[in-house]
Coordinates of C-alpha atoms in Angstrom, one line a residue:
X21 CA 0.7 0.1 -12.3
X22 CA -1.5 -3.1 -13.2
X23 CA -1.9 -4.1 -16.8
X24 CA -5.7 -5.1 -17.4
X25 CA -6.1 -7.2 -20.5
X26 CA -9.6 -6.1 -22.2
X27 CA -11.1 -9.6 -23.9
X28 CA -13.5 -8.1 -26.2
X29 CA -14.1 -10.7 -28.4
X30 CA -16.6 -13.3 -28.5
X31 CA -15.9 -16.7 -28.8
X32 CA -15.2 -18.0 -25.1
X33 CA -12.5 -21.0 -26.1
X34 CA -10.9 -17.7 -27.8
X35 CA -11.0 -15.7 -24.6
X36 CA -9.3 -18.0 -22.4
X37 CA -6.5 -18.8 -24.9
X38 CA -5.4 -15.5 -25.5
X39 CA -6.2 -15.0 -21.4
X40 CA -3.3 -17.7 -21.1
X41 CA -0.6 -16.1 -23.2
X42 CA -1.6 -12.8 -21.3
X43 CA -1.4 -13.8 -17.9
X44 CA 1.5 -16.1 -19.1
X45 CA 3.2 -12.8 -20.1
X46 CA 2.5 -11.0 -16.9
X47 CA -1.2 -10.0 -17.2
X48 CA -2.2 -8.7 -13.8
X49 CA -6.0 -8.4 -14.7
X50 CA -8.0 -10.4 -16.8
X51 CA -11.5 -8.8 -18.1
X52 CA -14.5 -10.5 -19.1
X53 CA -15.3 -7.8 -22.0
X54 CA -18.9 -6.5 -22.8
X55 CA -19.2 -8.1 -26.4
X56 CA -18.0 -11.1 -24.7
X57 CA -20.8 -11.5 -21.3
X58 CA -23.7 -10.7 -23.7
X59 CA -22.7 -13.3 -26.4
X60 CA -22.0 -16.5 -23.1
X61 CA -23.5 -14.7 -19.7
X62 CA -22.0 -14.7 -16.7
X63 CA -20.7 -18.3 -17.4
X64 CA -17.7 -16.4 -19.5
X65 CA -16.9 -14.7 -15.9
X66 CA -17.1 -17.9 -13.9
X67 CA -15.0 -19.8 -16.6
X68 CA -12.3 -17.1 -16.8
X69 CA -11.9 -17.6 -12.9
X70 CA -12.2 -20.9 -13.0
X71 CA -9.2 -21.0 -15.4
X72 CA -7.7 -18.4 -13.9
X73 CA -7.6 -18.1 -9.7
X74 CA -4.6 -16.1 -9.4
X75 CA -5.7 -13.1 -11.6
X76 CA -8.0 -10.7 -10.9
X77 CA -11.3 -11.1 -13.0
X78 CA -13.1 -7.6 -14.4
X79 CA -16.7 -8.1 -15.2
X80 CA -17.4 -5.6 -17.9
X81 CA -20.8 -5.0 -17.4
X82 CA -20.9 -1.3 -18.1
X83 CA -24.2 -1.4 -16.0
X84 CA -26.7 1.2 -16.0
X85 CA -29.1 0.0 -14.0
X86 CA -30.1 -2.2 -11.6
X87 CA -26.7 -1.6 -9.8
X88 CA -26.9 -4.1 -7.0
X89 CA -28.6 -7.2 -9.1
X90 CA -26.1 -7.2 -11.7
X91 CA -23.1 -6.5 -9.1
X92 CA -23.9 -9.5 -7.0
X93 CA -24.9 -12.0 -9.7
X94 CA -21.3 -11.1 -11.0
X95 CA -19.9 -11.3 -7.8
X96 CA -21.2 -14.9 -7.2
X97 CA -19.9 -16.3 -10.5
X98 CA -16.4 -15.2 -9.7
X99 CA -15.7 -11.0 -10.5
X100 CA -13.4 -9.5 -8.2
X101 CA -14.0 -6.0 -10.0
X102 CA -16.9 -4.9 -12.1
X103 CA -17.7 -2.3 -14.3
X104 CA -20.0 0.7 -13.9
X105 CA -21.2 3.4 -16.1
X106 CA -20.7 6.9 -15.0
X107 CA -23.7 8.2 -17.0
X108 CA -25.9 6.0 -14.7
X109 CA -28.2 7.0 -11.7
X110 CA -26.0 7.8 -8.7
X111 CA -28.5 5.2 -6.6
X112 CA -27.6 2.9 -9.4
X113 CA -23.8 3.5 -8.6
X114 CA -24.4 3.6 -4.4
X115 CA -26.2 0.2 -4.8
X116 CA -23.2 -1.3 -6.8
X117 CA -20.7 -0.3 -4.2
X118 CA -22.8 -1.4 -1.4
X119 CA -23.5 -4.7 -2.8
X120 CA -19.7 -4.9 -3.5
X121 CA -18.9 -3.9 -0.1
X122 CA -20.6 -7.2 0.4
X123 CA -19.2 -9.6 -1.1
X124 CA -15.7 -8.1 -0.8
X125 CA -14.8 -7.5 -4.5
X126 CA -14.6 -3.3 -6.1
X127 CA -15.8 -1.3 -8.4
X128 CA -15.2 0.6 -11.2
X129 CA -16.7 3.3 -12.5
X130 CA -16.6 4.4 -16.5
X131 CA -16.6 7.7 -17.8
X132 CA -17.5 6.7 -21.3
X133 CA -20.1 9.2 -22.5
X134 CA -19.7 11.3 -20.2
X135 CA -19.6 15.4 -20.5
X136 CA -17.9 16.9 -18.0
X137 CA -15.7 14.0 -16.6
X138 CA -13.9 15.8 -14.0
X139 CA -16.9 17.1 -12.0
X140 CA -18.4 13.0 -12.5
X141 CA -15.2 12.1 -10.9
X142 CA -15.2 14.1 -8.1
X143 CA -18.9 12.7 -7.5
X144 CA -18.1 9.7 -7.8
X145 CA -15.6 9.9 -5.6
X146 CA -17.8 11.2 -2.7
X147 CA -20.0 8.0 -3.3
X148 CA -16.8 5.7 -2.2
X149 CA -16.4 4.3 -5.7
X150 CA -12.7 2.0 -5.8
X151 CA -11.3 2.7 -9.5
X152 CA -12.5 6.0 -12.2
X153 CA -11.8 5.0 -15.6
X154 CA -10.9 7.3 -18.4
X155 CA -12.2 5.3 -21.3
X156 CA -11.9 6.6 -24.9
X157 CA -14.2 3.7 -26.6
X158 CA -14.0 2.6 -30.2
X159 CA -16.2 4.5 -32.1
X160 CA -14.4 7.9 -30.5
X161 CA -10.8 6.4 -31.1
X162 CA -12.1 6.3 -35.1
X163 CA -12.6 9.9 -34.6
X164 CA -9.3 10.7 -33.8
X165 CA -10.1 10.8 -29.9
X166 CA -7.6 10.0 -27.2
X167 CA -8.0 9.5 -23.5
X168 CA -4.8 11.9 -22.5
X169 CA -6.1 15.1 -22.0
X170 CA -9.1 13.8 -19.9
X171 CA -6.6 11.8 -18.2
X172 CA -4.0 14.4 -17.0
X173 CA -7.1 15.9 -15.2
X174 CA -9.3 13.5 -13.4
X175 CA -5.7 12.0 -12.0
X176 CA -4.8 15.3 -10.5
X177 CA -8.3 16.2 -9.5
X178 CA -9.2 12.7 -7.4
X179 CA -7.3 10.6 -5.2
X180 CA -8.9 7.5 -6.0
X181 CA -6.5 5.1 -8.7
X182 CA -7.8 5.9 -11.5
X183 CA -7.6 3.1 -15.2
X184 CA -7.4 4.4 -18.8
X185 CA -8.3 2.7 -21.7
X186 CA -8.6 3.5 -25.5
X187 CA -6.5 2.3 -27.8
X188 CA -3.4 2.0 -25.9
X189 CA -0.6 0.0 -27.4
X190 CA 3.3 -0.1 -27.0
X191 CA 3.5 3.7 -28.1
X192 CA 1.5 5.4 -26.4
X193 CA 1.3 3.5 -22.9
X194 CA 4.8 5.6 -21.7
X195 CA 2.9 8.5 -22.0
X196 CA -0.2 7.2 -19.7
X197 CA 2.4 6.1 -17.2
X198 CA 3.7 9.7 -17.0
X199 CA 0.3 10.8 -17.0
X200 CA -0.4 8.9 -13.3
X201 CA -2.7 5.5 -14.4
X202 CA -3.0 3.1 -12.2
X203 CA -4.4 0.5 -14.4
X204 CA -3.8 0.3 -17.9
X205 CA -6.2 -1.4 -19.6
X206 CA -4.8 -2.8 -23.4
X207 CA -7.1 -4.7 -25.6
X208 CA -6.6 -4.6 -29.6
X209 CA -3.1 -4.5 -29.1
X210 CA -2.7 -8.1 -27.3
X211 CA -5.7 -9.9 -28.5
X212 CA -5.0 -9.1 -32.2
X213 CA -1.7 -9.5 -32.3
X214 CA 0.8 -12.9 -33.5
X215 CA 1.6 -13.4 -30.1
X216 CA -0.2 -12.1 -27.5
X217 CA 2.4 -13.3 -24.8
X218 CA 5.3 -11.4 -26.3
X219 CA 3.4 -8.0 -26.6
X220 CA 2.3 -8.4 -22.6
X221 CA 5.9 -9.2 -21.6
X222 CA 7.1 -6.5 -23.6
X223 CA 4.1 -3.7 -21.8
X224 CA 5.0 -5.1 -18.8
X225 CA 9.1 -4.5 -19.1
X226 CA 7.6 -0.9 -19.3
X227 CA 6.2 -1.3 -16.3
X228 CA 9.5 -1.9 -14.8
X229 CA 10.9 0.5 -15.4
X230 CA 8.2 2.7 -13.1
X231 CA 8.7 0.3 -10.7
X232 CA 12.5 0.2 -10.1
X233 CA 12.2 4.1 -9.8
X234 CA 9.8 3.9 -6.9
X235 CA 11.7 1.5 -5.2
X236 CA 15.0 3.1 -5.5
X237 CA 12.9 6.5 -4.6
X238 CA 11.5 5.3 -1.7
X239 CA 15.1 3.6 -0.4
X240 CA 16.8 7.2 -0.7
X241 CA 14.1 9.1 0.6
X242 CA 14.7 6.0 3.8
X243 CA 18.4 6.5 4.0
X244 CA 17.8 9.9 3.6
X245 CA 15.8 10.7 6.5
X246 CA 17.5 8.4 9.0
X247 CA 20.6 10.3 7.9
X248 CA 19.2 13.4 8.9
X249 CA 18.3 12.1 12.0
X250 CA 21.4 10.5 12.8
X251 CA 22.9 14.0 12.6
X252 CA 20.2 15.8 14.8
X253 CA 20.0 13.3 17.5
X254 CA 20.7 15.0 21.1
X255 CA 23.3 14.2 23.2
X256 CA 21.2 14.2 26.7
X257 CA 18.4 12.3 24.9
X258 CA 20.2 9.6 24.0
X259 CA 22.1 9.5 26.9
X260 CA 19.3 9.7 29.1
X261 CA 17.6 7.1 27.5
X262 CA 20.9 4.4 28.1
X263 CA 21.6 5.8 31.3
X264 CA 18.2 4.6 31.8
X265 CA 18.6 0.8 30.8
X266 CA 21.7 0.8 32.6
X267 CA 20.2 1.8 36.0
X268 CA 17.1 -0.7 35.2
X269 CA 15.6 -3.9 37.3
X270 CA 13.7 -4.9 34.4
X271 CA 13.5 -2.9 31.2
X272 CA 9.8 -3.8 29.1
X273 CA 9.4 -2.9 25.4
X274 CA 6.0 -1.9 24.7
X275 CA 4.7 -0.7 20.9
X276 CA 1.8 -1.2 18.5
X277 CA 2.0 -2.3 15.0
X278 CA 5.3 -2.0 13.0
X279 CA 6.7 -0.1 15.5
X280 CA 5.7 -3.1 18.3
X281 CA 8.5 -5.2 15.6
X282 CA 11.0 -2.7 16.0
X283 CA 11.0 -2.7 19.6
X284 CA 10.8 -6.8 19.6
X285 CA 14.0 -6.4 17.7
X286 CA 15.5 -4.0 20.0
X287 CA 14.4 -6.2 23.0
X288 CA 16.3 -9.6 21.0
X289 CA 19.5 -7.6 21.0
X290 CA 19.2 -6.2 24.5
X291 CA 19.1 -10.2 25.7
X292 CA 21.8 -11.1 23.6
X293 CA 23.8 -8.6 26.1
X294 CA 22.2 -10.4 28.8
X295 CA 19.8 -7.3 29.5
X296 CA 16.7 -8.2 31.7
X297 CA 14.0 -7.5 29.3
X298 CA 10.7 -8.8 28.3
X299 CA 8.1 -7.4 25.5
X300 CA 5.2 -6.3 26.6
X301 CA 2.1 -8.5 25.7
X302 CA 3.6 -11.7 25.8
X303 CA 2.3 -14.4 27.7
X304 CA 5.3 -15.0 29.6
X305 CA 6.0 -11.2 30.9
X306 CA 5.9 -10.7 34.4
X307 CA 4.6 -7.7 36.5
X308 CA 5.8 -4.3 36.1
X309 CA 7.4 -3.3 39.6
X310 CA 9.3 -0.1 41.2
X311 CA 13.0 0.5 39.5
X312 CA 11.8 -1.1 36.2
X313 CA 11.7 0.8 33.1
X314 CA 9.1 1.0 29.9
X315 CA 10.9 1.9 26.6
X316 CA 6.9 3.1 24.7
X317 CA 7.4 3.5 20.8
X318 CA 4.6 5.6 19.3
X319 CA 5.4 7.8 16.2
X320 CA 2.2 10.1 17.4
X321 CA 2.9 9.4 20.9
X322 CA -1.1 9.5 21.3
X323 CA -1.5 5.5 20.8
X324 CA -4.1 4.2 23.4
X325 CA -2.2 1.3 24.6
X326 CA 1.3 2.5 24.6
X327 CA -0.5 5.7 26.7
X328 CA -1.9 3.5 29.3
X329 CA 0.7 1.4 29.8
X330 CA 3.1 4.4 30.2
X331 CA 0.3 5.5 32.9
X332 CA 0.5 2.3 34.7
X333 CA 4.3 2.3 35.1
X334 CA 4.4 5.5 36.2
X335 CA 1.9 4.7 38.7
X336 CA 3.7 1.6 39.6
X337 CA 6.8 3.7 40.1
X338 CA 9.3 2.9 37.3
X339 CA 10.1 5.1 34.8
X340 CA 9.5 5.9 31.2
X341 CA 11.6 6.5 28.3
X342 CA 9.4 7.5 25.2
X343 CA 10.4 7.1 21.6
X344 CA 8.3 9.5 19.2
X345 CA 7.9 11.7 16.8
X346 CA 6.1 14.6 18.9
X347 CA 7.6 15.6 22.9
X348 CA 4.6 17.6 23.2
X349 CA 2.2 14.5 22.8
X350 CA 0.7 12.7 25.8
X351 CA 2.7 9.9 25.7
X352 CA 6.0 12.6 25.6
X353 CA 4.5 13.8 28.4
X354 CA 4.2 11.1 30.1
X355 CA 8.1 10.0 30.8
X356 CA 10.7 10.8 32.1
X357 CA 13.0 10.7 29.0
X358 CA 11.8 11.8 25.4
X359 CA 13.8 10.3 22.7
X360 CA 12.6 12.8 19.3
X361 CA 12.6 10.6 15.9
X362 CA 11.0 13.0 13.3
X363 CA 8.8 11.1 10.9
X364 CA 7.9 12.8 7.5
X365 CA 6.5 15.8 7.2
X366 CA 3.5 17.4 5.5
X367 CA 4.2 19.2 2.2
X368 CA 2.2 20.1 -0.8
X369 CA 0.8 17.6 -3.2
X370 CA 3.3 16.2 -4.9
X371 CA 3.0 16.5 -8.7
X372 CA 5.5 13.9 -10.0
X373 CA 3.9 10.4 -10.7
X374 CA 5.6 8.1 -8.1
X375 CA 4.1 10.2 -4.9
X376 CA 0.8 10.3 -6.8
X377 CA 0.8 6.6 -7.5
X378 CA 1.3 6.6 -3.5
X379 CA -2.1 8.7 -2.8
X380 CA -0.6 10.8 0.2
X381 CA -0.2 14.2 0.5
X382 CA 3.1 13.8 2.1
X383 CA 6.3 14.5 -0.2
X384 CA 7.8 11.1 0.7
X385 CA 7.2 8.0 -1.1
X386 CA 7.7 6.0 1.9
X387 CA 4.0 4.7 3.0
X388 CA 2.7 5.7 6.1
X389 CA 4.5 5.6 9.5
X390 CA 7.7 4.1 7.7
X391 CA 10.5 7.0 7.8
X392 CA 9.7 6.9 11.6
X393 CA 9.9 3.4 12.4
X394 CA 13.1 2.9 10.0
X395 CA 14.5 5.7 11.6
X396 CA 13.6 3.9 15.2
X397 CA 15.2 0.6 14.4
X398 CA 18.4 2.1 12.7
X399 CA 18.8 4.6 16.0
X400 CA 18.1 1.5 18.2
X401 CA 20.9 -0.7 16.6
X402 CA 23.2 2.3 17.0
X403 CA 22.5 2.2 20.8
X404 CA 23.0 -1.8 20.7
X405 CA 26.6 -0.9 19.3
X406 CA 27.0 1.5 21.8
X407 CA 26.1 -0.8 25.0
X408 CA 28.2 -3.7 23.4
X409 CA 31.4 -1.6 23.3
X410 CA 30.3 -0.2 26.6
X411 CA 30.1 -4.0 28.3
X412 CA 33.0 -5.2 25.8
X413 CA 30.5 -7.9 24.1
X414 CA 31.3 -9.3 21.1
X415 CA 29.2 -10.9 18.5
X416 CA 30.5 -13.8 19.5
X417 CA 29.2 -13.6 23.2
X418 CA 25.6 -12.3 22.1
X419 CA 25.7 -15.5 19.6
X420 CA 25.8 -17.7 22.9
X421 CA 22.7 -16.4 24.0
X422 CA 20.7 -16.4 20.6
X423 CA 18.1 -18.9 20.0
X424 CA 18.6 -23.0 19.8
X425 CA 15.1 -23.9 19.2
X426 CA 13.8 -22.3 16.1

């Protein structure tokens, strides 16, 4: 979550002081409020930045017109996020993101005032828009309005992060958490009260707590999976695979991304135990020759590079040894040894917050290619064990050959 401190006040030297006691206290976002940029102009923007480079500046423009003058004059005085109605012209809205495209800084989009918020959203999110905010205003919040109900359903309709704002305060702030906000935006209840810094510590604390349970999710859902694959590995895989470093000339580690720093790490340890081995790409790797072997790391095993490169040693005459998540892919296809690491599956979408807050429709709250590549690295240190009981290394002997000149 990001706490986004609304400034809706007036008085600039004001602003800024309650802006320090905020951020002090863990303010993620600062915003320039609406009553605010009409009473000073874009100078309140460019002094809040000025005052505050580490913090994210909201321009609350609430712009209905003019979408791409108003974006890029508050670009240029320092916004890195700036406000949009969602009642506006949907040219107005396509010019905003396009200028904002520009000059690298996002937009958000508010659904103050308007009727049916979940269709907007959905629009809005077609148009490429970067934040949808739920926004009860002032004169509703007298009425007895809340921002809950339209909450719950723009965040399980659109897959964009979607703020909230209206009256939020220390109460009511848990429940928007459950509810799937990204940011939070609090106004009344830090700039009016005694101490500003206190109340922002204390919203933030709440925060944590969010936080520790996606981390600790995400690190079972890891040890989880790498469990699971520990106990489906096969036998004649992984024995083909070392029987295949064994029997090597020269053994080349080749993969792209986070999976190219697994297999640097695998190819560190396989030098310790005074393996000959080089990573492909580096300056000082030599030519690929008959007897050598390719270890290729590619969860999708469709990766360009790691293909061609598995092409070229096979045409050179050495063989292949594939690590991936799919035996049937081209690169699996490719060699003579498949090592099978499952990666996550697909699932449906998952309803609790933390896998929301992650935007996938997987079930895991590990991001991306992660369960694979953890899975990689943690299967690759098991072989390292393996070949330094097998050539009766010790820790000691593969510290003899680790790096001097660091």
């Amino acid at each position: 979550m990001i706490l986004q401190v609304a400034l809706d006040l007036t008085d600039i030297d004001q602003a800024l002081s309650i802006a320090e006691k905020a951020a002090h206290g863990g303010a993620h976002w600062l915003e320039v409020g609406t009553p605010l940029i009409k009473k000073e102009g874009m100078r309140a923007v460019e002094l809040m930045k000025r005052r505050f480079p580490d913090r994210k500046i909201v321009a609350d423009l609430k712009t209905m017109d003019t979408g791409a003058l108003e974006v890029e004059m508050a670009a240029r005085h320092g916004a890195d996020v700036v406000s949009i109605l969602g009642v506006a012209d949907d040219k107005t809205i396509k010019d905003a993101i396009e200028v904002a495209r520009r000059y690298g800084i996002r937009i958000m989009v508010d659904l103050i005032g308007v009727r049916d918020k979940v269709k907007r959203a959905k629009e809005l999110e077609k148009m490429g828009v970067h934040y949808i905010l739920v926004h009860t205003g002032i004169d509703e919040q007298v009425q007895g309005k809340t921002p809950l109900e339209d909450l719950e359903s723009v965040v399980k309709t659109v897959r964009v992060p979607v703020a909230v704002a209206g009256g939020l305060n220390l109460e009511t702030i848990p429940k928007v958490i459950e509810l799937g906000a990204t940011v939070i935006i609090v106004g009344g209840a830090i700039t009016k009260a005694k101490k500003p810094g206190e109340v922002t510590r204390k919203i933030i604390d709440l925060f944590w707590g969010e936080y520790m349970m996606t981390i600790r999710k995400a690190m079972h859902d890891i040890t989880e999976h790498v469990e699971g694959v520990a106990d489906g590995l096969k036998l004649e895989q992984a024995r083909g695979f070392v029987d295949a470093m064994i029997g090597a000339n020269k053994i080349f580690v080749y993969g792209a991304g986070r999976s190219g720093l697994v297999g640097k790490a695998f190819a560190m340890r396989l030098m310790h135990l005074d393996f000959n081995v080089y990573v492909v790409g580096e300056t000082i790797t030599p030519a690929f020759e008959q007897g050598d072997l390719l270890i290729a790391i590619s969860g999708s095993g469709e990766t360009k590079s790691i293909v061609d490169a598995a092409q070229i040693a096979r045409a050179q005459g050495g063989k292949v040894v594939s690590i991936t998540s799919y035996a049937n892919s081209t690169l699996g296809k490719l060699a003579d040894v498949v090592l099978e690491i499952p990666g996550r599956t697909k699932s449906d979408v998952p309803t609790d917050y933390i896998a929301r807050q992650m935007l996938t429709k997987y079930k895991w709250v590990a991001p991306m290619g992660t369960l694979f590549e953890d899975s990689t690295m943690v299967f690759l240190d098991g072989v390292i064990a393996l070949l330094m009981a097998t050539f009766q290394k010790t820790e000691k002997d593969m510290k003899k050959k680790h790096a001097t000149l660091e």
